[in-house]
Structures are given as C-alpha cells and as structure tokens.
PDB file of N, CA and C in Angstrom:
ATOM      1  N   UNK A1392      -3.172  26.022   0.331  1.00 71.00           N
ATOM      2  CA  UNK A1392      -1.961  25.575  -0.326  1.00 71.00           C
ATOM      3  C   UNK A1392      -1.525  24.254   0.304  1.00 71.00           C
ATOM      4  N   UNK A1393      -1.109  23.670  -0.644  1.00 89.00           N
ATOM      5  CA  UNK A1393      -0.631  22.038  -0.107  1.00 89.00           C
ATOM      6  C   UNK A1393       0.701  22.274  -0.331  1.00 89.00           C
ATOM      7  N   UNK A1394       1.280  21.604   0.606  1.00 91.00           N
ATOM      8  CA  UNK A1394       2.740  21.091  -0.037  1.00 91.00           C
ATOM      9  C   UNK A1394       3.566  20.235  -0.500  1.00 91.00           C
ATOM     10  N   UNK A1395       4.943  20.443  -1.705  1.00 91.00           N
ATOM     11  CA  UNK A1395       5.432  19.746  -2.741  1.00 91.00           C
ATOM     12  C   UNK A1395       6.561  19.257  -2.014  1.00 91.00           C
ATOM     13  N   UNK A1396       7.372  18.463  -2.861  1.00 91.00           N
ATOM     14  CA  UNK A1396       8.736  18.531  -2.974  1.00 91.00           C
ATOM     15  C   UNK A1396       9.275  18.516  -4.126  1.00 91.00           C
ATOM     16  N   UNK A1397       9.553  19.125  -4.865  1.00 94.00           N
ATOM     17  CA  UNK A1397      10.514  19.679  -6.444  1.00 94.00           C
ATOM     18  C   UNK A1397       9.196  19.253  -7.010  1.00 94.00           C
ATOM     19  N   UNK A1398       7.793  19.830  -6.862  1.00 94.00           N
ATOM     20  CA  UNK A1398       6.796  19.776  -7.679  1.00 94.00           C
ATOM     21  C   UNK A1398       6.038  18.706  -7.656  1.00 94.00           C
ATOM     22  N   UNK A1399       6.324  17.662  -7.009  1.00 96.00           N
ATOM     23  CA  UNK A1399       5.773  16.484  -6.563  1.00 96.00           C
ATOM     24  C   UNK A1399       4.625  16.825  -5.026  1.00 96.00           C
ATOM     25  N   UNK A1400       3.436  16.146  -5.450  1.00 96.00           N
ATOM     26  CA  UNK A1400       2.281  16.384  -4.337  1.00 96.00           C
ATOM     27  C   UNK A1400       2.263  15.094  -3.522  1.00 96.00           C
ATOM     28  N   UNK A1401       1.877  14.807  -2.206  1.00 95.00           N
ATOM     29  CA  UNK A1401       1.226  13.043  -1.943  1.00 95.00           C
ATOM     30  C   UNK A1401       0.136  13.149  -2.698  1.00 95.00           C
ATOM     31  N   UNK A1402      -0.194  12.284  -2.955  1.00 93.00           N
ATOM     32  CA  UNK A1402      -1.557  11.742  -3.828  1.00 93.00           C
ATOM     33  C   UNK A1402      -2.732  12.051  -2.750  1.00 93.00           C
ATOM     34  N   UNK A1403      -2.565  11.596  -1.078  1.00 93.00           N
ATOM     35  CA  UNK A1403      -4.053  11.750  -0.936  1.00 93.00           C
ATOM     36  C   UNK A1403      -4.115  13.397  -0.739  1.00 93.00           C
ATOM     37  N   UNK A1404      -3.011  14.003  -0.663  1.00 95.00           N
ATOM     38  CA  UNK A1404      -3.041  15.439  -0.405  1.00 95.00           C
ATOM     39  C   UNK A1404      -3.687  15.772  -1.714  1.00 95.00           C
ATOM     40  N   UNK A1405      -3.038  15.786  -2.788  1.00 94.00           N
ATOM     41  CA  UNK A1405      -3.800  16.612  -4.046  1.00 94.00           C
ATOM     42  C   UNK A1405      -5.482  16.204  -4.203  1.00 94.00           C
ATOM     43  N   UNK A1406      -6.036  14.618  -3.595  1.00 94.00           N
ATOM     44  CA  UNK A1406      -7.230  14.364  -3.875  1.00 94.00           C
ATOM     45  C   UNK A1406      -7.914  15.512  -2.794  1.00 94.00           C
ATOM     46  N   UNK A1407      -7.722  15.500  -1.706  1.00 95.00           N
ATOM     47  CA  UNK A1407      -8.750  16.580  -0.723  1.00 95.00           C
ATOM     48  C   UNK A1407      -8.241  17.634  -1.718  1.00 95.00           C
ATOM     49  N   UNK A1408      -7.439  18.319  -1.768  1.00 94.00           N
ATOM     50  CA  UNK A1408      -7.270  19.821  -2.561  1.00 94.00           C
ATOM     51  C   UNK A1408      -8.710  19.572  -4.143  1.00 94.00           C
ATOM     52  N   UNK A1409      -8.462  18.485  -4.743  1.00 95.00           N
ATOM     53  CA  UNK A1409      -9.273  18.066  -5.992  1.00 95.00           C
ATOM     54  C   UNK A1409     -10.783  18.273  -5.870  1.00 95.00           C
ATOM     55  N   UNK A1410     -11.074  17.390  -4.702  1.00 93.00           N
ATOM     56  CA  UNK A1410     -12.070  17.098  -3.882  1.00 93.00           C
ATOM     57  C   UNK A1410     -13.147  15.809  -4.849  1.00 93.00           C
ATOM     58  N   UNK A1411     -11.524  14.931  -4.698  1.00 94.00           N
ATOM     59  CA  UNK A1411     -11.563  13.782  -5.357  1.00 94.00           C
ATOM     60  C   UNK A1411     -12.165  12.221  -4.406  1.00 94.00           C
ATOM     61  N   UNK A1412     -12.575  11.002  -4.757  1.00 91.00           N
ATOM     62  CA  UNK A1412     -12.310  10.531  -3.966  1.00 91.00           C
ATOM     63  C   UNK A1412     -11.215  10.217  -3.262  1.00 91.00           C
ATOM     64  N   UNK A1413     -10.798   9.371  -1.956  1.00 87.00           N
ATOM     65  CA  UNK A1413      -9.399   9.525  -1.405  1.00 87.00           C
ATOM     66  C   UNK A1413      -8.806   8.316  -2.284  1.00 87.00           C
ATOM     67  N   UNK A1414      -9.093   7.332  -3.245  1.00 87.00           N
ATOM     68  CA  UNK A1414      -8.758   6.386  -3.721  1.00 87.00           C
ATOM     69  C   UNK A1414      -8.595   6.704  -5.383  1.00 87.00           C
ATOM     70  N   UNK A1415      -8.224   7.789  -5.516  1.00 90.00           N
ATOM     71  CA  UNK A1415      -8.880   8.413  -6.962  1.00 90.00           C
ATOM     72  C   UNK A1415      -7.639   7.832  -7.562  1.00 90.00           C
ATOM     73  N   UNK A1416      -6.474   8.074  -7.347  1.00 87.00           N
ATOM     74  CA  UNK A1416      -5.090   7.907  -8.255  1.00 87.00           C
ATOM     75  C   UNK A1416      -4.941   6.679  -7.813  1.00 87.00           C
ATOM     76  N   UNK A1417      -5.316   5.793  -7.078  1.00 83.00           N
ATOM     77  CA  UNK A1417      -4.741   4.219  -6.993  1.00 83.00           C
ATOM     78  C   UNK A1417      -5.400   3.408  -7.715  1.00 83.00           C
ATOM     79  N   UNK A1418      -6.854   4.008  -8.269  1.00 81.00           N
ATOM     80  CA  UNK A1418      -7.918   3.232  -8.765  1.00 81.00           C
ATOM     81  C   UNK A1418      -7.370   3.720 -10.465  1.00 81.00           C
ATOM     82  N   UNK A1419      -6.740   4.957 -11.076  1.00 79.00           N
ATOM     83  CA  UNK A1419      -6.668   5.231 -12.327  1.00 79.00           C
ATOM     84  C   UNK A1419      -5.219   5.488 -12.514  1.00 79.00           C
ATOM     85  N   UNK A1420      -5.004   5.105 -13.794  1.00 74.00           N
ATOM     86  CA  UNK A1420      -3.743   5.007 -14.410  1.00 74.00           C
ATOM     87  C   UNK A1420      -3.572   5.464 -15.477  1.00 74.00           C
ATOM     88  N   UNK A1421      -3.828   6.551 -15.914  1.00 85.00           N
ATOM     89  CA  UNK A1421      -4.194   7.236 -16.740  1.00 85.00           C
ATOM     90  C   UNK A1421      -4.243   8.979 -16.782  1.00 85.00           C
ATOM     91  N   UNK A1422      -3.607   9.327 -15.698  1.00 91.00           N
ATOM     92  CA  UNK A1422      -3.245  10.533 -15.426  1.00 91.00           C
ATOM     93  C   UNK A1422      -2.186  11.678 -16.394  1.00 91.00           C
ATOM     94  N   UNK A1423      -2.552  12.668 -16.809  1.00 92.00           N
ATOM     95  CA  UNK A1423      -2.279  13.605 -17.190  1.00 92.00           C
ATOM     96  C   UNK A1423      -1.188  14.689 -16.046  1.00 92.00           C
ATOM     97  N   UNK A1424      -0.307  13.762 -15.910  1.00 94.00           N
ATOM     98  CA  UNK A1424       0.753  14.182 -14.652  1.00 94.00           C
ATOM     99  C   UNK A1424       1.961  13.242 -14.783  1.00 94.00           C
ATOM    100  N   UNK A1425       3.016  13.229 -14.095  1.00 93.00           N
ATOM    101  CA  UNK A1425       3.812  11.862 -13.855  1.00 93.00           C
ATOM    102  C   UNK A1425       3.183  11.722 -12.266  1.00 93.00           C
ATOM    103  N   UNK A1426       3.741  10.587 -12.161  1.00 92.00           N
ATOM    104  CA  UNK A1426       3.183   9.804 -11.148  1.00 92.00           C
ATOM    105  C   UNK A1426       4.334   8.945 -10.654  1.00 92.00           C
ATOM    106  N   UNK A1427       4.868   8.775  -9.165  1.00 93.00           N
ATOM    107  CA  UNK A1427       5.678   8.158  -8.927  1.00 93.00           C
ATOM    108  C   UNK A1427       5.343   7.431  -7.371  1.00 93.00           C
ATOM    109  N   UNK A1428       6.011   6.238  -7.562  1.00 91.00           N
ATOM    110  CA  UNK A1428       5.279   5.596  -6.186  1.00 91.00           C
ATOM    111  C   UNK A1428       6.690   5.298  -5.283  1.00 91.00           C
ATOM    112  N   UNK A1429       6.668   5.754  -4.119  1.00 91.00           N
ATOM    113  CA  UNK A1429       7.729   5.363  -3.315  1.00 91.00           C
ATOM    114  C   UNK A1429       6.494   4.378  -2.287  1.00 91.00           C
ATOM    115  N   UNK A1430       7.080   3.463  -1.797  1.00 92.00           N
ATOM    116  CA  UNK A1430       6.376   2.374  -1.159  1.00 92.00           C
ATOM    117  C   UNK A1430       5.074   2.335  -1.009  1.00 92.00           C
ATOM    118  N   UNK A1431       4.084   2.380  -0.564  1.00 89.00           N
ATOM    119  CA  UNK A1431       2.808   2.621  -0.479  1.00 89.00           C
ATOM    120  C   UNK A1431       1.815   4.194  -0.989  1.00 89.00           C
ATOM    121  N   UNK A1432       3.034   5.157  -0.927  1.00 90.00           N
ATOM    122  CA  UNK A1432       2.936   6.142  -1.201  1.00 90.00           C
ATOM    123  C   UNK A1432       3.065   6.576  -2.797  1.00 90.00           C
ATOM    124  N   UNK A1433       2.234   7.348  -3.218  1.00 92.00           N
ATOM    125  CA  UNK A1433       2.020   7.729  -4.852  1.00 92.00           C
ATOM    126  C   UNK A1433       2.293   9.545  -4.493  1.00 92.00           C
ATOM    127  N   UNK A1434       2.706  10.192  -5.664  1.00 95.00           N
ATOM    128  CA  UNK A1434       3.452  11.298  -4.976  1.00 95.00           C
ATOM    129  C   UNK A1434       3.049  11.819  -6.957  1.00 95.00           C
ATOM    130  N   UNK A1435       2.216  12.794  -6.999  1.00 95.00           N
ATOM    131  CA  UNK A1435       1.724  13.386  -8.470  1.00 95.00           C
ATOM    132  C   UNK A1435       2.406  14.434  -8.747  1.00 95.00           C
ATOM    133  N   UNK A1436       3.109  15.146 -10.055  1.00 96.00           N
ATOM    134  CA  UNK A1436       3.442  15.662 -10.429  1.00 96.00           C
ATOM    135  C   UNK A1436       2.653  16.353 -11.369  1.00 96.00           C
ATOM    136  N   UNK A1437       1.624  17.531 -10.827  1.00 96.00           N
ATOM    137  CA  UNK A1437       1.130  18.253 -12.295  1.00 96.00           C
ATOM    138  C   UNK A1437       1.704  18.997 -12.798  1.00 96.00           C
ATOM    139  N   UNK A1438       1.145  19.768 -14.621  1.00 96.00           N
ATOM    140  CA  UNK A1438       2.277  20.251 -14.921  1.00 96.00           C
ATOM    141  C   UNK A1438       2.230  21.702 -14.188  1.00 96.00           C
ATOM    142  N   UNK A1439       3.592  22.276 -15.035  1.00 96.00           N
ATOM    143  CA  UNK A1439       3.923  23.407 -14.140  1.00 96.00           C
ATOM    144  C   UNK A1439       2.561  24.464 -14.024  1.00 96.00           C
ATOM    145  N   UNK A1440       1.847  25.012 -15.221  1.00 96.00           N
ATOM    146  CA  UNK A1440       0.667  26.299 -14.876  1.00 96.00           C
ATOM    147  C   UNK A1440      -0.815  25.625 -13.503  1.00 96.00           C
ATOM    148  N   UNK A1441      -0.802  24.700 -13.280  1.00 96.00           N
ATOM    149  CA  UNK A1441      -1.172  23.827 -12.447  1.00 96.00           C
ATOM    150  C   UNK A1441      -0.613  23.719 -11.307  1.00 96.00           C
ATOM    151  N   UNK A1442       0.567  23.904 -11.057  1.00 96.00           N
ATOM    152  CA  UNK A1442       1.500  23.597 -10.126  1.00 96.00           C
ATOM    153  C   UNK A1442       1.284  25.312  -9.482  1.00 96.00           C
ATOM    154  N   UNK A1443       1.302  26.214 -10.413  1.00 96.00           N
ATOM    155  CA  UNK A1443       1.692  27.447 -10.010  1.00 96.00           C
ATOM    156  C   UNK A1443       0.165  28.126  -9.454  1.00 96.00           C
ATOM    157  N   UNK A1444      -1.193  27.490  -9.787  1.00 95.00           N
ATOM    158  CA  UNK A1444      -1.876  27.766  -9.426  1.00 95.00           C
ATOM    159  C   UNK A1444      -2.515  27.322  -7.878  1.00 95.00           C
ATOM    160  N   UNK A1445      -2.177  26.110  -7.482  1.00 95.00           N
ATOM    161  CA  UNK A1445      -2.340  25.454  -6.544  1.00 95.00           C
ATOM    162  C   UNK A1445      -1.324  25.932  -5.691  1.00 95.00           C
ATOM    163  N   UNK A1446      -0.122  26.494  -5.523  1.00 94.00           N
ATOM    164  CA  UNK A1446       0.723  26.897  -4.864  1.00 94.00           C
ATOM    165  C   UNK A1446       0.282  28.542  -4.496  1.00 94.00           C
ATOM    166  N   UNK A1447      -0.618  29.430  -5.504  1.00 93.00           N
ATOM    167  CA  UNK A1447      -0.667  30.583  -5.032  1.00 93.00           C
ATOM    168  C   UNK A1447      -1.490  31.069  -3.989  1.00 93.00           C
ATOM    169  N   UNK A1448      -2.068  29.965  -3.659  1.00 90.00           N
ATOM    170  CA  UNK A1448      -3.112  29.484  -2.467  1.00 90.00           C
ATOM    171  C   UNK A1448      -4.196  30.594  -2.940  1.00 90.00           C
ATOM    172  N   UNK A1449      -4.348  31.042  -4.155  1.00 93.00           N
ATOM    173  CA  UNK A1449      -5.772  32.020  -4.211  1.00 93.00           C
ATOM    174  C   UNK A1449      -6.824  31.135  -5.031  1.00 93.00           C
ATOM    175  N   UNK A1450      -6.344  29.893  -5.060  1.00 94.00           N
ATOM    176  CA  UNK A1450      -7.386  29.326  -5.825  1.00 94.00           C
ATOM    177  C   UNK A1450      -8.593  28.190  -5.025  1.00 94.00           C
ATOM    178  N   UNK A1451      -9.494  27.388  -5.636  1.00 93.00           N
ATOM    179  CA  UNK A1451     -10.184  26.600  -5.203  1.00 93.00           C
ATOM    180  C   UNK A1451     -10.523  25.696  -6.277  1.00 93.00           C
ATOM    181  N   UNK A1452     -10.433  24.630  -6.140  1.00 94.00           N
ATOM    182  CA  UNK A1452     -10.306  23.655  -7.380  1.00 94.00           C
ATOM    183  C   UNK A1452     -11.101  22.027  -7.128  1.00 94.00           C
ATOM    184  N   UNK A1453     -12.013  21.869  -8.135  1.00 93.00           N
ATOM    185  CA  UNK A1453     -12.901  20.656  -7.794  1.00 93.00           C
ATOM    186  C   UNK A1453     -13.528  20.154  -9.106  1.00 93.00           C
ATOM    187  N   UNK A1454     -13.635  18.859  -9.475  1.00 94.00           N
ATOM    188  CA  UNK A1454     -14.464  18.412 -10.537  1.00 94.00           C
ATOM    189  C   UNK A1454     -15.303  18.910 -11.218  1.00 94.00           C
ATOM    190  N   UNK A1455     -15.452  19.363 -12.818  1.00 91.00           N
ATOM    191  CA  UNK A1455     -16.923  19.931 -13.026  1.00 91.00           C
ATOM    192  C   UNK A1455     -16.968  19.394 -14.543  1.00 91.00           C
ATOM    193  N   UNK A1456     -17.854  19.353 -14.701  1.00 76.00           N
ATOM    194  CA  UNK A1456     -18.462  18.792 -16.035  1.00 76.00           C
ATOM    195  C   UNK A1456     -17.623  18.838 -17.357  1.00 76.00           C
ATOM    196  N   UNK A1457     -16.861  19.779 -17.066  1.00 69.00           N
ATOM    197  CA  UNK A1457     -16.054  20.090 -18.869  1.00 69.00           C
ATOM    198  C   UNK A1457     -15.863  21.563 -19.020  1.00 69.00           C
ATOM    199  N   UNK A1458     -15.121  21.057 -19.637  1.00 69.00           N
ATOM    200  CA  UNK A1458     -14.087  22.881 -19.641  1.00 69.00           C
ATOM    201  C   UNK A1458     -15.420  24.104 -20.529  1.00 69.00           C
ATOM    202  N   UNK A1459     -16.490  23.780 -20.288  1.00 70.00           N
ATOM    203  CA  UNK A1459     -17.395  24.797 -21.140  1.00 70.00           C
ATOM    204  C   UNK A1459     -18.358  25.515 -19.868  1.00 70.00           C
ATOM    205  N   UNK A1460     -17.901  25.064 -18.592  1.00 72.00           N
ATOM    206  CA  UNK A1460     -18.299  25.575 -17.310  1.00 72.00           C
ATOM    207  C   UNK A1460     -17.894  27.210 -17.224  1.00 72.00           C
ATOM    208  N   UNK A1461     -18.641  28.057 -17.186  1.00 81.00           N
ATOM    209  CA  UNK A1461     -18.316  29.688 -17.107  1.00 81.00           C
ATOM    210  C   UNK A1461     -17.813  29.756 -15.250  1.00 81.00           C
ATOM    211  N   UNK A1462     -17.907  28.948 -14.508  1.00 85.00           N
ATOM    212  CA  UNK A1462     -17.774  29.487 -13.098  1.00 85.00           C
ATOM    213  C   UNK A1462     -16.667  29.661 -13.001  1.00 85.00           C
ATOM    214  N   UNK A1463     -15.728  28.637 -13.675  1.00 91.00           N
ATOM    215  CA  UNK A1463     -14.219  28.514 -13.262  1.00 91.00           C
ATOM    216  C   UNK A1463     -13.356  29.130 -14.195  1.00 91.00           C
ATOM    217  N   UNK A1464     -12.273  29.819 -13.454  1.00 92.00           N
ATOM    218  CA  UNK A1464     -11.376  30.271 -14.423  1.00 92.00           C
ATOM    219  C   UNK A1464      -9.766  29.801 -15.487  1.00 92.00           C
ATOM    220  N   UNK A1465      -9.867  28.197 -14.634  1.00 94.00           N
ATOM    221  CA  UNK A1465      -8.503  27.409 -15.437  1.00 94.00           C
ATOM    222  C   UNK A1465      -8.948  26.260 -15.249  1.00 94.00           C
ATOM    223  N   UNK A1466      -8.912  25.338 -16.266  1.00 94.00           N
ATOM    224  CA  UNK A1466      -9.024  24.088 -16.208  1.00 94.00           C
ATOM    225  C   UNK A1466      -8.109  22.959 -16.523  1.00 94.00           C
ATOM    226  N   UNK A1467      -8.083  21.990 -15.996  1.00 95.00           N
ATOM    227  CA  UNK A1467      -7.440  20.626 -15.902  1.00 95.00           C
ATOM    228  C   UNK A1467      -7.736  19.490 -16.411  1.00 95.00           C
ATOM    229  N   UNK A1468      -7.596  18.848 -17.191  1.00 93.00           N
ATOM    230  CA  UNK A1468      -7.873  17.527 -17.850  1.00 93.00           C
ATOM    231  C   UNK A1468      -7.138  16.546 -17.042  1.00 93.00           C
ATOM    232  N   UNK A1469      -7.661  16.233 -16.080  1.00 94.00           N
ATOM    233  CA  UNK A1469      -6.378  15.097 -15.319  1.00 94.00           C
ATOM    234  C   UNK A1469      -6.094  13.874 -16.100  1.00 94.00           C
ATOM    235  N   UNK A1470      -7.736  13.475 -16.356  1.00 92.00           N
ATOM    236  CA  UNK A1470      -7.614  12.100 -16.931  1.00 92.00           C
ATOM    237  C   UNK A1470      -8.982  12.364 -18.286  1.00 92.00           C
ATOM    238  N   UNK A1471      -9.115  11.180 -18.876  1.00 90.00           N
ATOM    239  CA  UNK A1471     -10.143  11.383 -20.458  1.00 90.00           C
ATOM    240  C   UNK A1471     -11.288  11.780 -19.696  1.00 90.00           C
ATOM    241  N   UNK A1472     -11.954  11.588 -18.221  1.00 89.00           N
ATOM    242  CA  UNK A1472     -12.867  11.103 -17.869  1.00 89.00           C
ATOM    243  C   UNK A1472     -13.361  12.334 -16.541  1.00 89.00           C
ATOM    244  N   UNK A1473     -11.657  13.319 -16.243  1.00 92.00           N
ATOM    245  CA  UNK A1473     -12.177  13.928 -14.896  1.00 92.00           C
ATOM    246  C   UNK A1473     -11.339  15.442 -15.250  1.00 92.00           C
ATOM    247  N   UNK A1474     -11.924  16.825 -15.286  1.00 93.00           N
ATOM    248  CA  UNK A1474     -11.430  17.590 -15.552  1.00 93.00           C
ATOM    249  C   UNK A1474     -11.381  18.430 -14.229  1.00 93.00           C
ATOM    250  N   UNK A1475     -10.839  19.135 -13.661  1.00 95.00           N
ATOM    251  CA  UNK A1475     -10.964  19.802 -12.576  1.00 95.00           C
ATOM    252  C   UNK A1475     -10.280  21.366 -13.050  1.00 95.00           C
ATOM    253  N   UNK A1476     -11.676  21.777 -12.390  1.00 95.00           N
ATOM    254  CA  UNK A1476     -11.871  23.430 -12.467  1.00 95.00           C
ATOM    255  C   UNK A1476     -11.246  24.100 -11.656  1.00 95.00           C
ATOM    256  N   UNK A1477     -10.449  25.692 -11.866  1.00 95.00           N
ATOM    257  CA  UNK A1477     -10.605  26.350 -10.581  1.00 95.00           C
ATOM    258  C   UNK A1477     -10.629  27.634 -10.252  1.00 95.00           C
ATOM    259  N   UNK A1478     -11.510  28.439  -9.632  1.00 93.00           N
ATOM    260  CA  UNK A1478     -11.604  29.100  -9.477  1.00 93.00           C
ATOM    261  C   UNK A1478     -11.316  29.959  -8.520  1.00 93.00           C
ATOM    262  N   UNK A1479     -11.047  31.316  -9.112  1.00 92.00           N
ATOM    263  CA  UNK A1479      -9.987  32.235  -7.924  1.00 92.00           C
ATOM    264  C   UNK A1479     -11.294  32.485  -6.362  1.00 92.00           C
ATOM    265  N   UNK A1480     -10.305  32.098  -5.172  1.00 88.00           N
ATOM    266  CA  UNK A1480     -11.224  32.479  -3.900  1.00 88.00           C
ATOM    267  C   UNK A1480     -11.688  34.055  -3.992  1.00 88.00           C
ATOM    268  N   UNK A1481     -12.862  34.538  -3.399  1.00 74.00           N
ATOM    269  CA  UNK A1481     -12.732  35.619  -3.584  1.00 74.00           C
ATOM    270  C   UNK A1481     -12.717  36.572  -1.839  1.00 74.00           C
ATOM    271  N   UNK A1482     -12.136  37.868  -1.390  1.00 57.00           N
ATOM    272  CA  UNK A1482     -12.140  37.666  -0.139  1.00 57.00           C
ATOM    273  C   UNK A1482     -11.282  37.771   0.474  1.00 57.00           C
TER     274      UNK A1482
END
C-alpha cells in the first residue's frame, strides 16, 4: 500500500507501485487520472475503484498487454498506450 492525501498519490510513488518507468508521468500527458503539480512534484489522482484497490494492499499491479490478459483480475487504461493490470496477491 502506498500512501494518499484526499486520493492524491506522488507520481514517483504510484510509478514503483505501476512498475512504470520512474519518468513515466513527466514524459506523458495524457493520463486517465487528474494530475496536479505542486513545484517539482506531480501528485496523480486515480479514479476511485482504482484508488480502492491499491489502498487494500491485497493487490499487485503492473503493465500488460491489454485488458484480454486472463492473469489479472481489474484493469486500468491509464493512458491510449499503457493499461495496467492487477492482480489479487495470493498468501
């Protein structure tokens, strides 16, 4: 589990959770989230069933080809180009 503030992530925090590069949200603008920048810092807002999954800390979540992947059980469209899967830890 990472932590928010009123649903807001740091950016490089949600990329390790993603297992994104660490430059992933500074390089794209095009996110399927709000996005807000306090000084150097970018701070992502996904939506809420996203929010609630990453917070229940039973999940594991990383890039995969397209939502037609059987491994994972919820998927994410962040951007046209990067969908992130995730699947419950088991254990």
């Amino acid at each position: 589990m990472i932590n928010s503030i009123a649903g807001f992530y740091l950016g490089s925090d949600l990329t390790k959770y993603f297992s994104l590069s660490k430059n992933f949200f500074i390089s794209t603008r095009q996110v399927n989230a709000e996005v807000k920048q306090f000084g150097s810092s970018l701070f992502i807002k996904p939506p809420k069933r996203i929010r609630k999954l990453i917070n229940s800390g039973n999940y594991v979540a990383m890039p995969t080809r397209g939502i037609e992947d059987k491994e994972f059980d919820h998927f994410y469209k962040l951007t046209n180009r990067t969908t992130i899967g995730f699947y419950r830890a088991r254990g």
